[in-house]
Backbone as CSV, one residue per row, in Angstrom:
resi,resn,N_x,N_y,N_z,CA_x,CA_y,CA_z,C_x,C_y,C_z
1,UNK,-26.100,-30.314,107.621,-25.851,-28.965,107.149,-25.209,-29.040,105.766
2,UNK,-25.668,-28.228,104.843,-25.115,-28.231,103.498,-24.520,-26.872,103.194
3,UNK,-23.572,-26.861,102.294,-22.898,-25.637,101.918,-22.951,-25.479,100.409
4,UNK,-23.125,-24.248,99.952,-23.048,-23.974,98.524,-21.630,-23.611,98.144
5,UNK,-21.298,-23.779,96.904,-19.964,-23.462,96.434,-20.071,-22.565,95.219
6,UNK,-19.186,-21.599,95.152,-19.141,-20.712,94.001,-17.695,-20.490,93.626
7,UNK,-17.458,-20.262,92.365,-16.087,-20.010,91.935,-15.650,-18.656,92.424
8,UNK,-14.387,-18.520,92.779,-13.836,-17.259,93.228,-13.079,-16.612,92.094
9,UNK,-13.148,-15.281,92.026,-12.422,-14.579,90.982,-10.925,-14.729,91.159
10,UNK,-10.482,-15.085,92.378,-9.054,-15.246,92.618,-8.611,-16.694,92.507
11,UNK,-9.547,-17.605,92.358,-9.206,-19.023,92.415,-8.232,-19.417,91.317
12,UNK,-8.415,-18.888,90.100,-7.564,-19.295,89.000,-6.150,-18.769,89.142
13,UNK,-5.963,-17.765,90.023,-4.634,-17.188,90.199,-3.839,-17.868,91.295
14,UNK,-4.481,-18.733,92.048,-3.848,-19.321,93.218,-3.199,-20.656,92.879
15,UNK,-1.889,-20.809,93.174,-1.223,-22.080,92.909,-1.829,-23.201,93.733
16,UNK,-2.092,-24.360,93.128,-2.715,-25.465,93.862,-1.951,-25.859,95.113
17,UNK,-0.615,-25.874,95.046,0.165,-26.311,96.198,-0.031,-25.369,97.379
18,UNK,-0.041,-24.058,97.097,-0.231,-23.095,98.176,-1.651,-23.182,98.720
19,UNK,-2.626,-23.348,97.831,-4.018,-23.374,98.251,-4.306,-24.548,99.169
20,UNK,-3.629,-25.676,98.938,-3.907,-26.880,99.713,-3.647,-26.657,101.191
21,UNK,-2.687,-25.796,101.530,-2.312,-25.584,102.909,-2.813,-24.271,103.480
22,UNK,-3.317,-23.388,102.645,-3.643,-22.044,103.114,-5.097,-21.671,102.865
23,UNK,-5.937,-22.635,102.635,-7.370,-22.423,102.441,-8.115,-23.468,103.260
24,UNK,-9.110,-23.029,104.032,-9.927,-23.966,104.799,-11.249,-24.190,104.089
25,UNK,-11.613,-25.446,103.901,-12.908,-25.795,103.333,-13.989,-25.614,104.410
26,UNK,-15.242,-25.411,104.009,-16.312,-25.242,105.008,-16.398,-26.376,106.022
27,UNK,-16.207,-27.605,105.576,-16.291,-28.733,106.505,-15.175,-28.672,107.550
28,UNK,-13.974,-28.263,107.133,-12.860,-28.122,108.073,-13.156,-27.033,109.095
29,UNK,-13.711,-25.946,108.617,-14.040,-24.825,109.500,-15.116,-25.230,110.507
30,UNK,-16.157,-25.907,110.023,-17.249,-26.322,110.897,-16.776,-27.319,111.947
31,UNK,-15.761,-28.129,111.607,-15.265,-29.147,112.530,-14.215,-28.604,113.503
32,UNK,-13.852,-27.328,113.359,-12.757,-26.769,114.155,-13.193,-26.280,115.527
33,UNK,-14.494,-26.373,115.831,-14.952,-25.945,117.147,-14.957,-24.439,117.329
34,UNK,-15.235,-23.692,116.259,-15.289,-22.238,116.347,-16.457,-21.845,117.256
35,UNK,-16.231,-20.988,118.263,-17.330,-20.629,119.170,-18.439,-19.873,118.439
36,UNK,-19.681,-20.210,118.763,-20.830,-19.567,118.138,-21.074,-18.195,118.748
37,UNK,-21.451,-17.253,117.922,-21.874,-15.952,118.429,-23.265,-16.083,119.032
38,UNK,-23.458,-15.505,120.212,-24.780,-15.556,120.838,-25.787,-14.721,120.057
39,UNK,-25.330,-13.579,119.561,-26.224,-12.688,118.828,-25.492,-12.143,117.600
40,UNK,-25.369,-12.955,116.546,-24.617,-12.503,115.373,-25.215,-11.265,114.717
41,UNK,-26.538,-11.124,114.756,-27.166,-9.949,114.138,-26.699,-8.657,114.809
42,UNK,-26.580,-8.688,116.127,-26.116,-7.509,116.854,-24.666,-7.192,116.501
43,UNK,-23.830,-8.212,116.427,-22.423,-7.997,116.098,-22.277,-7.453,114.683
44,UNK,-22.959,-8.070,113.723,-22.888,-7.629,112.333,-23.429,-6.209,112.197
45,UNK,-24.573,-5.943,112.820,-25.165,-4.611,112.738,-24.252,-3.544,113.324
46,UNK,-23.624,-3.846,114.438,-22.720,-2.889,115.065,-21.499,-2.595,114.211
47,UNK,-20.907,-3.630,113.645,-19.731,-3.432,112.783,-20.109,-2.677,111.513
48,UNK,-21.267,-3.000,110.966,-21.723,-2.319,109.757,-21.972,-0.834,110.039
49,UNK,-22.566,-0.523,111.192,-22.853,0.866,111.539,-21.580,1.670,111.769
50,UNK,-20.580,1.041,112.358,-19.356,1.777,112.666,-18.430,1.926,111.463
51,UNK,-18.309,0.887,110.657,-17.282,0.904,109.604,-17.820,1.177,108.197
52,UNK,-19.139,1.095,107.992,-19.735,1.374,106.674,-19.012,0.623,105.550
53,UNK,-18.919,-0.684,105.626,-18.107,-1.418,104.649,-18.712,-1.426,103.252
54,UNK,-17.834,-1.342,102.271,-18.179,-1.515,100.864,-17.522,-2.799,100.391
55,UNK,-17.914,-3.311,99.220,-17.252,-4.524,98.717,-15.737,-4.383,98.703
56,UNK,-15.074,-5.491,99.025,-13.609,-5.568,99.154,-13.116,-4.858,100.413
57,UNK,-13.979,-4.819,101.458,-13.576,-4.295,102.760,-13.657,-5.414,103.785
58,UNK,-12.617,-5.538,104.591,-12.598,-6.521,105.681,-12.616,-5.783,107.011
59,UNK,-13.302,-6.366,107.988,-13.345,-5.819,109.341,-12.959,-6.929,110.306
60,UNK,-11.893,-6.716,111.057,-11.508,-7.671,112.095,-11.866,-7.038,113.432
61,UNK,-12.525,-7.808,114.293,-13.005,-7.285,115.571,-12.660,-8.252,116.687
62,UNK,-12.392,-7.701,117.869,-12.074,-8.509,119.044,-13.174,-8.348,120.075
63,UNK,-13.746,-9.465,120.504,-14.838,-9.485,121.469,-14.357,-10.024,122.804
64,UNK,-14.887,-9.479,123.889,-14.555,-10.018,125.205,-15.475,-11.205,125.507
65,UNK,-15.308,-11.876,126.653,-16.131,-13.064,126.932,-17.633,-12.791,126.957
66,UNK,-18.026,-11.544,127.191,-19.451,-11.197,127.198,-19.925,-10.727,125.827
67,UNK,-19.101,-10.911,124.827,-19.406,-10.547,123.450,-19.527,-9.038,123.255
68,UNK,-18.840,-8.276,124.110,-18.748,-6.837,123.903,-17.525,-6.556,123.044
69,UNK,-17.657,-5.610,122.155,-16.582,-5.301,121.234,-15.528,-4.449,121.911
70,UNK,-14.289,-4.918,121.891,-13.189,-4.215,122.524,-12.339,-3.437,121.532
71,UNK,-12.241,-3.916,120.312,-11.449,-3.227,119.294,-11.856,-3.749,117.935
72,UNK,-11.713,-2.901,116.922,-11.984,-3.350,115.560,-11.224,-2.466,114.590
73,UNK,-10.971,-3.004,113.421,-10.279,-2.261,112.370,-10.842,-2.683,111.030
74,UNK,-11.061,-1.725,110.152,-11.512,-2.035,108.800,-10.413,-1.624,107.824
75,UNK,-10.313,-2.365,106.746,-9.264,-2.087,105.771,-9.670,-2.648,104.424
76,UNK,-9.110,-2.065,103.373,-9.412,-2.511,102.018,-8.614,-3.764,101.708
77,UNK,-9.284,-4.751,101.129,-8.622,-5.992,100.729,-8.181,-5.854,99.279
78,UNK,-6.891,-5.893,99.048,-6.375,-5.733,97.694,-6.571,-7.009,96.885
79,UNK,-6.891,-6.868,95.598,-7.020,-8.072,94.753,-5.702,-8.843,94.725
80,UNK,-5.770,-10.115,95.034,-4.569,-10.955,95.100,-5.001,-12.406,95.061
81,UNK,-4.058,-13.314,94.792,-4.400,-14.738,94.885,-4.924,-15.097,96.273
82,UNK,-5.806,-16.076,96.331,-6.384,-16.507,97.605,-5.335,-17.264,98.400
83,UNK,-4.575,-16.542,99.201,-3.464,-17.119,99.960,-3.637,-16.760,101.424
84,UNK,-3.959,-17.752,102.239,-4.199,-17.513,103.650,-3.010,-16.957,104.389
85,UNK,-1.800,-17.298,103.950,-0.601,-16.802,104.624,-0.493,-15.291,104.476
86,UNK,-0.767,-14.789,103.274,-0.729,-13.343,103.051,-1.816,-12.644,103.857
87,UNK,-3.012,-13.214,103.860,-4.102,-12.601,104.604,-3.861,-12.678,106.101
88,UNK,-3.227,-13.745,106.560,-2.855,-13.848,107.980,-1.974,-12.685,108.388
89,UNK,-1.005,-12.349,107.560,-0.096,-11.253,107.881,-0.822,-9.915,107.953
90,UNK,-1.775,-9.715,107.040,-2.557,-8.475,107.052,-3.393,-8.398,108.329
91,UNK,-4.076,-9.479,108.669,-4.912,-9.500,109.868,-4.082,-9.304,111.130
92,UNK,-2.940,-9.949,111.193,-2.081,-9.824,112.360,-1.602,-8.384,112.528
93,UNK,-1.292,-7.740,111.422,-0.870,-6.340,111.471,-1.989,-5.450,112.018
94,UNK,-3.216,-5.697,111.586,-4.344,-4.904,112.069,-4.612,-5.162,113.550
95,UNK,-4.533,-6.419,113.974,-4.746,-6.742,115.379,-3.701,-6.073,116.262
96,UNK,-2.440,-6.098,115.826,-1.377,-5.473,116.614,-1.575,-3.976,116.725
97,UNK,-2.228,-3.406,115.738,-2.441,-1.960,115.723,-3.519,-1.531,116.715
98,UNK,-4.526,-2.385,116.937,-5.678,-1.936,117.728,-5.777,-2.536,119.127
99,UNK,-5.057,-3.633,119.422,-5.218,-4.251,120.743,-3.971,-5.051,121.115
100,UNK,-3.541,-5.008,122.389,-2.376,-5.805,122.806,-2.663,-7.297,122.690
101,UNK,-1.591,-8.077,122.530,-1.768,-9.523,122.421,-2.067,-10.140,123.780
102,UNK,-2.556,-11.372,123.757,-2.866,-12.126,124.983,-1.996,-13.378,125.083
103,UNK,-0.797,-13.306,124.578,0.048,-14.498,124.519,0.492,-14.986,125.893
104,UNK,0.416,-14.144,126.910,0.832,-14.573,128.250,-0.235,-15.420,128.948
105,UNK,-1.425,-15.417,128.431,-2.500,-16.198,129.043,-2.385,-17.667,128.643
106,UNK,-2.698,-18.532,129.577,-2.691,-19.962,129.274,-3.819,-20.317,128.313
107,UNK,-4.958,-19.675,128.509,-6.127,-19.931,127.664,-6.662,-18.606,127.151
108,UNK,-6.879,-18.465,125.864,-7.421,-17.204,125.337,-8.808,-16.917,125.908
109,UNK,-9.062,-15.648,126.227,-10.378,-15.272,126.728,-11.097,-14.336,125.760
110,UNK,-10.348,-13.697,124.879,-10.967,-12.816,123.891,-11.015,-13.524,122.543
111,UNK,-11.973,-13.148,121.752,-12.229,-13.828,120.484,-12.192,-12.823,119.341
112,UNK,-11.534,-13.191,118.264,-11.509,-12.345,117.067,-12.490,-12.898,116.041
113,UNK,-13.271,-12.013,115.448,-14.179,-12.374,114.366,-13.818,-11.535,113.150
114,UNK,-14.185,-12.039,111.987,-13.875,-11.335,110.743,-15.131,-11.217,109.896
115,UNK,-15.433,-10.001,109.471,-16.522,-9.751,108.548,-15.907,-9.269,107.239
116,UNK,-16.242,-9.948,106.149,-15.695,-9.574,104.847,-16.829,-9.201,103.907
117,UNK,-16.829,-7.960,103.453,-17.824,-7.463,102.518,-17.288,-7.665,101.105
118,UNK,-18.027,-8.382,100.284,-17.540,-8.707,98.948,-18.684,-8.810,97.955
119,UNK,-18.307,-8.868,96.684,-19.276,-9.084,95.621,-19.679,-10.559,95.602
120,UNK,-20.687,-10.878,94.783,-21.123,-12.261,94.658,-22.221,-12.585,95.652
121,UNK,-22.459,-13.885,95.823,-23.487,-14.307,96.772,-22.828,-14.828,98.044
122,UNK,-23.633,-15.391,98.929,-23.122,-15.803,100.227,-22.462,-17.163,100.263
123,UNK,-22.398,-17.855,99.117,-21.788,-19.179,99.111,-20.276,-19.091,99.269
124,UNK,-19.719,-20.144,99.863,-18.280,-20.203,100.117,-17.485,-20.113,98.822
125,UNK,-16.386,-19.369,98.865,-15.446,-19.299,97.750,-14.058,-19.631,98.276
126,UNK,-13.141,-19.846,97.373,-11.761,-20.108,97.788,-11.177,-18.903,98.525
127,UNK,-11.594,-17.716,98.135,-11.144,-16.515,98.838,-11.606,-16.539,100.292
128,UNK,-12.859,-16.959,100.519,-13.340,-17.104,101.893,-12.482,-18.096,102.665
129,UNK,-12.129,-19.203,102.016,-11.291,-20.208,102.665,-9.934,-19.660,103.065
130,UNK,-9.388,-18.763,102.241,-8.104,-18.149,102.574,-8.241,-17.201,103.766
131,UNK,-9.346,-16.447,103.818,-9.584,-15.579,104.973,-9.739,-16.410,106.243
132,UNK,-10.431,-17.545,106.140,-10.600,-18.419,107.297,-9.248,-18.918,107.808
133,UNK,-8.421,-19.362,106.884,-7.088,-19.843,107.262,-6.298,-18.721,107.918
134,UNK,-6.365,-17.535,107.310,-5.622,-16.398,107.845,-6.109,-15.981,109.219
135,UNK,-7.429,-15.987,109.430,-7.975,-15.609,110.732,-7.546,-16.599,111.803
136,UNK,-7.650,-17.867,111.506,-7.273,-18.886,112.488,-5.811,-18.741,112.905
137,UNK,-4.933,-18.524,111.931,-3.505,-18.427,112.228,-3.179,-17.124,112.946
138,UNK,-3.799,-16.028,112.525,-3.543,-14.740,113.176,-3.975,-14.782,114.635
139,UNK,-5.089,-15.443,114.913,-5.559,-15.557,116.293,-4.556,-16.320,117.148
140,UNK,-4.026,-17.396,116.626,-3.028,-18.178,117.363,-1.816,-17.322,117.695
141,UNK,-1.356,-16.539,116.740,-0.156,-15.724,116.920,-0.395,-14.500,117.796
142,UNK,-1.660,-14.122,118.013,-1.960,-12.957,118.840,-2.601,-13.357,120.170
143,UNK,-2.690,-14.656,120.433,-3.223,-15.131,121.709,-4.721,-14.986,121.845
144,UNK,-5.443,-15.086,120.731,-6.895,-14.942,120.744,-7.568,-16.247,120.330
145,UNK,-8.841,-16.392,120.713,-9.628,-17.498,120.175,-10.091,-17.114,118.779
146,UNK,-10.123,-18.089,117.900,-10.610,-17.849,116.550,-12.132,-17.893,116.572
147,UNK,-12.749,-16.810,116.131,-14.196,-16.731,116.131,-14.790,-16.804,114.741
148,UNK,-15.983,-16.297,114.604,-16.773,-16.451,113.389,-16.166,-15.731,112.187
149,UNK,-16.409,-16.313,111.022,-16.112,-15.662,109.747,-17.445,-15.349,109.083
150,UNK,-17.661,-14.081,108.776,-18.955,-13.613,108.285,-18.777,-12.940,106.934
151,UNK,-19.597,-13.316,105.966,-19.588,-12.621,104.687,-20.744,-11.638,104.640
152,UNK,-20.498,-10.512,103.965,-21.533,-9.500,103.753,-21.600,-9.232,102.259
153,UNK,-22.706,-9.593,101.646,-22.879,-9.424,100.206,-24.175,-8.664,99.954
154,UNK,-24.500,-8.484,98.676,-25.751,-7.809,98.331,-26.965,-8.602,98.821
155,UNK,-26.807,-9.914,99.037,-27.898,-10.763,99.527,-28.119,-10.619,101.026
156,UNK,-27.102,-10.171,101.749,-27.197,-10.075,103.201,-25.929,-10.578,103.860
157,UNK,-26.032,-10.969,105.124,-24.873,-11.471,105.855,-25.059,-12.959,106.154
158,UNK,-23.924,-13.640,106.286,-23.968,-15.080,106.554,-22.755,-15.489,107.376
159,UNK,-23.004,-16.227,108.451,-21.916,-16.789,109.252,-21.570,-18.138,108.635
160,UNK,-20.435,-18.196,107.945,-20.080,-19.434,107.247,-19.747,-20.531,108.249
161,UNK,-20.167,-21.735,107.918,-19.949,-22.877,108.792,-21.052,-23.090,109.799
162,UNK,-21.983,-22.120,109.903,-23.083,-22.232,110.865,-24.449,-22.259,110.184
163,UNK,-24.543,-21.630,109.043,-25.820,-21.561,108.362,-26.714,-20.431,108.839
164,UNK,-26.227,-19.565,109.737,-27.035,-18.443,110.208,-26.759,-17.211,109.358
165,UNK,-27.794,-16.402,109.153,-27.619,-15.201,108.362,-28.880,-14.369,108.340
166,UNK,-28.851,-13.282,107.576,-29.991,-12.397,107.457,-29.855,-11.507,106.236
167,UNK,-30.927,-10.845,105.887,-30.924,-9.987,104.698,-30.369,-8.597,104.963
168,UNK,-30.483,-8.132,106.210,-29.970,-6.811,106.553,-29.156,-6.901,107.824
169,UNK,-28.044,-6.164,107.892,-27.527,-5.304,106.829,-26.975,-6.125,105.671
170,UNK,-26.755,-5.448,104.555,-26.119,-6.080,103.411,-25.126,-5.105,102.791
171,UNK,-24.474,-5.527,101.718,-23.414,-4.717,101.125,-23.927,-3.421,100.515
172,UNK,-25.233,-3.322,100.311,-25.808,-2.124,99.693,-26.657,-1.295,100.640
173,UNK,-26.916,-1.801,101.834,-27.807,-1.095,102.752,-27.094,0.077,103.425
174,UNK,-27.901,1.080,103.783,-27.378,2.240,104.495,-27.200,1.867,105.964
175,UNK,-26.032,2.130,106.549,-25.827,1.777,107.956,-26.812,2.485,108.869
176,UNK,-27.294,1.783,109.879,-28.157,2.387,110.884,-27.321,3.285,111.784
177,UNK,-27.962,4.253,112.465,-27.237,5.019,113.479,-26.618,4.070,114.498
178,UNK,-25.444,4.405,114.943,-24.697,3.501,115.826,-25.486,3.125,117.076
179,UNK,-26.193,4.080,117.660,-26.939,3.795,118.892,-28.022,2.755,118.655
180,UNK,-28.660,2.781,117.486,-29.716,1.810,117.193,-29.139,0.437,116.916
181,UNK,-28.021,0.400,116.191,-27.452,-0.889,115.796,-26.876,-1.646,116.974
182,UNK,-26.530,-0.939,118.043,-25.904,-1.601,119.186,-26.869,-1.798,120.349
183,UNK,-28.119,-1.431,120.174,-29.075,-1.634,121.254,-29.304,-3.120,121.458
184,UNK,-29.015,-3.654,122.651,-29.127,-5.095,122.875,-30.571,-5.527,123.078
185,UNK,-30.868,-6.781,122.780,-32.192,-7.293,123.093,-32.345,-7.409,124.600
186,UNK,-33.564,-7.341,125.131,-33.742,-7.441,126.585,-33.285,-8.792,127.107
187,UNK,-32.543,-8.775,128.205,-32.064,-10.011,128.826,-32.395,-9.944,130.299
188,UNK,-32.997,-10.976,130.820,-33.379,-10.993,132.230,-32.143,-10.939,133.111
189,UNK,-32.089,-9.924,133.960,-31.004,-9.828,134.925,-29.678,-9.415,134.340
190,UNK,-29.636,-9.031,133.072,-28.360,-8.683,132.459,-28.198,-7.192,132.318
191,UNK,-26.962,-6.741,132.371,-26.689,-5.319,132.183,-26.737,-4.990,130.702
192,UNK,-26.929,-3.725,130.384,-26.967,-3.298,128.989,-25.614,-3.538,128.343
193,UNK,-25.661,-3.947,127.090,-24.430,-4.195,126.354,-23.716,-2.894,126.060
194,UNK,-22.407,-2.915,126.114,-21.616,-1.747,125.767,-20.846,-2.013,124.483
195,UNK,-21.413,-2.852,123.622,-20.719,-3.217,122.400,-20.402,-1.963,121.605
196,UNK,-19.202,-1.890,121.095,-18.674,-0.811,120.264,-18.258,0.426,121.054
197,UNK,-18.510,0.468,122.344,-18.153,1.670,123.092,-16.639,1.883,123.151
198,UNK,-15.891,0.783,123.202,-14.440,0.897,123.313,-13.769,0.443,122.026
199,UNK,-14.349,0.799,120.898,-13.850,0.338,119.612,-12.866,1.323,119.024
200,UNK,-11.811,0.784,118.422,-10.869,1.611,117.670,-11.038,1.300,116.212
201,UNK,-11.011,2.308,115.359,-11.118,2.069,113.922,-9.731,1.918,113.341
């Protein structure tokens, strides 16, 4: 698996010492055992339909073991140095706002994923690395499993560290009606997905 690299507009503002500990490289992320989404297109489409993200918008979502969406929050990402510690605090604040923690469980059963809509192309940037670091740490502090990090650009969506992606939705596309975006593919013997039914904005 290969990864592309692009310069981040925030990279020059980030102190090297802070970046070394608060940014995850793609190889580190891929080696961390992040659980794969069974149907990333459905998850991305559902979040895009509900939150209508524009560039510089982040969406943090919590999925149950069946990959149904239990809670989500979208918020504007302010221009700042690529610092995972700062982004961790923002993500943790959003998670606390929309869903109780699972710290009493011995093993996390719910998974948090992050979709970040931004300018540029789908290649990894230092800013992406800071979001990855922040998501991983916020999940630990909220008793969740750390899930996928997804970028949404004018080119389309991409699950970083996996190589999966698509052209639609993208940062410029019009969101589909919520009912269409959440319609699950047919599954033998499976109940219909209720993704997004219990979502909080």
